[in-house]
Amino acid sequence: MSNAPRISSFQPPKRILLGPGPSDVHQRVLEAMARPTVGHLDPRFSEMMDEMKTLLRYAFQTENALTFPVSAPGSVGMESCFVNLVEPGDKVIVCANGVFGRRMAENVKRTRGELVLVEDAWGKPVDPHKVEDALKAHPDAKILAFVHAETSTGAQSDVKLLTEIAHRHGALVIVDAVTSLGCVPLLVDEWGVDAIYSGSQKGLSCTPGLSPVSFGERAVAKIKARQTPVQSWFMDLNLVLGYWDDAKRTYHHTSPINALYGLHEALVMLAEEGLEAAWARYRRNHLALLAGLQALGLELLVEESARLPQLNAVVVPEGLSEPQVRADMLNLHGIEIGAGLGDLAGKIFRIGLMGNSSTPANVKACLTALESVLATQGWKVEPGKAVAAAERAWA
Ligand SMILES: *Cc1c(COP(=O)(O)O)cnc(C)c1O
């Protein structure tokens, strides 16, 4: 028998999370998660789940009955949409303008759908003209899939317009709202979105590991009309529903009970603040950050009309070492920011102001730290200028 390893409790360092997710988790959410675990079929737990659905419907702005958190990260919310809605041979148009659009395309291939890819440059929103052309060229397309807030680039696409185009051509839409839910206007019912998935750790500022999803009537009808069973047992909505349906709650899998307490609390906090107030807060803090970045001589990748307030992709100027900037931000200032991915690796760094991380204090801390980090790399900066510019933007 080997000896027990001598390892003590893990004490995470204190960080300010200003990357592409996770965002800072509020003490209220952490405290909710520390409450006693009850059984997942306990009637009191069922009451909490019902409230959760109500809170999620508010966040998504929908009346969809089929609205609940999948017990897994955003990627599984994505996969749940594709495995349930795509049958082998279904033609699916996927818009890819970054990492997450490409992942949607990969999902179509793996569900043995017929993929039609519409690509846009990284940093640009999805081009509605290209989508319209693709739907005209493929009148048999059953689904259009796209990302609302492309976290890898900071670009926002027009959900309302793209959904309207898809419906005009008889296609349903699947929307990735992992980084948009709670941060920018998203009106699922008004815009007629058919299927949508999000994540707990970005705009909602909960811990990672849960994926709120919502399916409209047309999507449910397509799932019910399937000729073939859903290839995944765990994600088959027909089975999951037995658990999330209040009338006939039965065992499907043991839900992550304490994580759900956390999401419930995060959604209560969103409802307390109000969606519109939250959207306005994101915008204010984004504009202040932008003013500060410009005072430092930095620019954003995305054109103004498509910028996400919650994810700022900053172009790395000639002469700066991007990995060094991120390492110094983390090691010297305790601030996490994100790297560029794929085509944008080394060319941008990403500053997230998501959920609870979007505060004036964090914007100021980030600008002060950046100023100092850039100065050590020989970048000419005037001390205090960035924060002063941010202050003016708030005023
Ligand atoms: C983070 C993210 C995902 C994946 O979510 P995970 O919780 O990391 O699995 C999917 N799409 C977008 C746009 C994201 O930002």
mmCIF file of N, CA and C and ligand atoms in Angstrom, residues 20-22 72-78 99-101 103-104 147-152 176-180 197-202 208-211 311 350 354, ligand 1:
data_model
loop_
_atom_site.group_PDB
_atom_site.id
_atom_site.type_symbol
_atom_site.label_atom_id
_atom_site.label_comp_id
_atom_site.label_asym_id
_atom_site.label_seq_id
_atom_site.Cartn_x
_atom_site.Cartn_y
_atom_site.Cartn_z
ATOM 1 N N PRO A 20 -11.930 36.292 -21.103
ATOM 2 C CA PRO A 20 -13.131 35.919 -21.870
ATOM 3 C C PRO A 20 -14.047 34.978 -21.098
ATOM 4 N N GLY A 21 -13.940 34.915 -19.804
ATOM 5 C CA GLY A 21 -14.715 34.015 -18.968
ATOM 6 C C GLY A 21 -13.790 32.957 -18.393
ATOM 7 N N PRO A 22 -13.978 32.523 -17.157
ATOM 8 C CA PRO A 22 -15.049 32.961 -16.265
ATOM 9 C C PRO A 22 -14.855 34.401 -15.800
ATOM 10 N N ALA A 72 -23.959 21.024 -17.516
ATOM 11 C CA ALA A 72 -22.636 20.925 -18.148
ATOM 12 C C ALA A 72 -22.301 22.298 -18.733
ATOM 13 N N PRO A 73 -21.037 22.515 -19.118
ATOM 14 C CA PRO A 73 -20.663 23.840 -19.612
ATOM 15 C C PRO A 73 -21.316 24.213 -20.946
ATOM 16 N N GLY A 74 -21.078 25.447 -21.365
ATOM 17 C CA GLY A 74 -21.696 25.983 -22.582
ATOM 18 C C GLY A 74 -21.518 25.086 -23.798
ATOM 19 N N SER A 75 -20.380 24.431 -23.893
ATOM 20 C CA SER A 75 -20.119 23.550 -25.039
ATOM 21 C C SER A 75 -21.170 22.441 -25.131
ATOM 22 N N VAL A 76 -21.663 21.997 -23.987
ATOM 23 C CA VAL A 76 -22.673 20.931 -23.992
ATOM 24 C C VAL A 76 -24.050 21.507 -24.330
ATOM 25 N N GLY A 77 -24.270 22.775 -23.969
ATOM 26 C CA GLY A 77 -25.489 23.443 -24.416
ATOM 27 C C GLY A 77 -25.486 23.512 -25.934
ATOM 28 N N MET A 78 -24.330 23.848 -26.497
ATOM 29 C CA MET A 78 -24.167 23.882 -27.955
ATOM 30 C C MET A 78 -24.486 22.506 -28.537
ATOM 31 N N VAL A 99 -13.754 31.396 -33.500
ATOM 32 C CA VAL A 99 -13.584 30.045 -32.952
ATOM 33 C C VAL A 99 -14.918 29.318 -32.767
ATOM 34 N N PHE A 100 -15.908 30.027 -32.220
ATOM 35 C CA PHE A 100 -17.111 29.316 -31.802
ATOM 36 C C PHE A 100 -18.032 28.969 -32.967
ATOM 37 N N GLY A 101 -17.996 29.768 -34.029
ATOM 38 C CA GLY A 101 -18.713 29.388 -35.240
ATOM 39 C C GLY A 101 -18.117 28.115 -35.824
ATOM 40 N N ARG A 103 -16.722 25.790 -34.185
ATOM 41 C CA ARG A 103 -17.151 24.650 -33.356
ATOM 42 C C ARG A 103 -18.554 24.203 -33.723
ATOM 43 N N MET A 104 -19.415 25.163 -34.051
ATOM 44 C CA MET A 104 -20.763 24.800 -34.492
ATOM 45 C C MET A 104 -20.665 23.933 -35.752
ATOM 46 N N VAL A 147 -23.264 32.658 -34.090
ATOM 47 C CA VAL A 147 -22.884 33.099 -32.745
ATOM 48 C C VAL A 147 -23.292 34.562 -32.581
ATOM 49 N N HIS A 148 -24.002 34.861 -31.510
ATOM 50 C CA HIS A 148 -24.405 36.253 -31.250
ATOM 51 C C HIS A 148 -23.187 37.092 -30.878
ATOM 52 N N ALA A 149 -22.480 36.671 -29.848
ATOM 53 C CA ALA A 149 -21.304 37.413 -29.385
ATOM 54 C C ALA A 149 -20.096 36.510 -29.541
ATOM 55 N N GLU A 150 -19.276 36.766 -30.558
ATOM 56 C CA GLU A 150 -18.115 35.901 -30.847
ATOM 57 C C GLU A 150 -16.998 36.287 -29.872
ATOM 58 N N THR A 151 -16.857 35.499 -28.833
ATOM 59 C CA THR A 151 -15.911 35.792 -27.753
ATOM 60 C C THR A 151 -14.465 35.799 -28.229
ATOM 61 N N SER A 152 -14.178 35.083 -29.306
ATOM 62 C CA SER A 152 -12.784 35.023 -29.765
ATOM 63 C C SER A 152 -12.354 36.306 -30.467
ATOM 64 N N ASP A 176 -25.854 30.895 -30.589
ATOM 65 C CA ASP A 176 -24.922 30.807 -29.461
ATOM 66 C C ASP A 176 -24.972 32.139 -28.718
ATOM 67 N N ALA A 177 -25.473 32.076 -27.471
ATOM 68 C CA ALA A 177 -25.571 33.293 -26.654
ATOM 69 C C ALA A 177 -24.731 33.138 -25.390
ATOM 70 N N VAL A 178 -23.639 32.368 -25.495
ATOM 71 C CA VAL A 178 -22.850 32.102 -24.289
ATOM 72 C C VAL A 178 -22.314 33.409 -23.701
ATOM 73 N N THR A 179 -21.798 34.278 -24.560
ATOM 74 C CA THR A 179 -21.207 35.518 -24.053
ATOM 75 C C THR A 179 -22.169 36.703 -24.166
ATOM 76 N N SER A 180 -23.359 36.487 -24.703
ATOM 77 C CA SER A 180 -24.254 37.647 -24.844
ATOM 78 C C SER A 180 -25.331 37.720 -23.765
ATOM 79 N N TYR A 197 -28.505 28.693 -26.694
ATOM 80 C CA TYR A 197 -27.779 28.177 -25.526
ATOM 81 C C TYR A 197 -26.840 29.241 -24.990
ATOM 82 N N SER A 198 -26.560 29.160 -23.674
ATOM 83 C CA SER A 198 -25.655 30.123 -23.060
ATOM 84 C C SER A 198 -24.765 29.396 -22.050
ATOM 85 N N GLY A 199 -24.087 30.160 -21.220
ATOM 86 C CA GLY A 199 -23.195 29.570 -20.216
ATOM 87 C C GLY A 199 -23.352 30.324 -18.912
ATOM 88 N N SER A 200 -22.992 29.683 -17.813
ATOM 89 C CA SER A 200 -23.208 30.297 -16.503
ATOM 90 C C SER A 200 -22.103 31.269 -16.114
ATOM 91 N N GLN A 201 -20.916 31.143 -16.736
ATOM 92 C CA GLN A 201 -19.720 31.809 -16.193
ATOM 93 C C GLN A 201 -19.314 33.080 -16.908
ATOM 94 N N LYS A 202 -20.137 33.564 -17.832
ATOM 95 C CA LYS A 202 -19.733 34.776 -18.556
ATOM 96 C C LYS A 202 -20.613 35.935 -18.076
ATOM 97 N N PRO A 208 -18.432 28.263 -13.602
ATOM 98 C CA PRO A 208 -18.608 27.541 -14.864
ATOM 99 C C PRO A 208 -19.299 26.199 -14.635
ATOM 100 N N GLY A 209 -19.880 25.663 -15.690
ATOM 101 C CA GLY A 209 -20.383 24.290 -15.597
ATOM 102 C C GLY A 209 -21.866 24.113 -15.815
ATOM 103 N N LEU A 210 -22.592 25.203 -16.123
ATOM 104 C CA LEU A 210 -24.013 25.065 -16.424
ATOM 105 C C LEU A 210 -24.311 25.814 -17.717
ATOM 106 N N SER A 211 -25.263 25.310 -18.469
ATOM 107 C CA SER A 211 -25.574 25.923 -19.758
ATOM 108 C C SER A 211 -27.083 26.131 -19.924
ATOM 109 N N LEU A 311 -16.681 42.322 -24.226
ATOM 110 C CA LEU A 311 -15.449 41.644 -24.656
ATOM 111 C C LEU A 311 -14.709 42.579 -25.597
ATOM 112 N N ARG A 350 -7.523 40.105 -25.033
ATOM 113 C CA ARG A 350 -8.958 40.318 -24.832
ATOM 114 C C ARG A 350 -9.264 40.707 -23.396
ATOM 115 N N MET A 354 -17.382 41.230 -18.054
ATOM 116 C CA MET A 354 -18.603 40.430 -18.053
ATOM 117 C C MET A 354 -19.160 40.321 -16.649
HETATM 118 C C1 LIG B 1 -17.214 30.208 -23.740
HETATM 119 C C2 LIG B 1 -17.991 30.006 -24.978
HETATM 120 C C3 LIG B 1 -18.500 28.746 -25.344
HETATM 121 C C4 LIG B 1 -18.204 27.493 -24.584
HETATM 122 O O1 LIG B 1 -18.617 27.538 -23.266
HETATM 123 P P1 LIG B 1 -17.907 26.594 -22.184
HETATM 124 O O2 LIG B 1 -18.667 26.870 -20.936
HETATM 125 O O3 LIG B 1 -16.476 27.015 -22.136
HETATM 126 O O4 LIG B 1 -18.050 25.193 -22.654
HETATM 127 C C5 LIG B 1 -19.276 28.670 -26.485
HETATM 128 N N1 LIG B 1 -19.529 29.758 -27.238
HETATM 129 C C6 LIG B 1 -19.052 30.970 -26.922
HETATM 130 C C7 LIG B 1 -19.389 32.144 -27.796
HETATM 131 C C8 LIG B 1 -18.264 31.133 -25.792
HETATM 132 O O5 LIG B 1 -17.783 32.339 -25.479
#
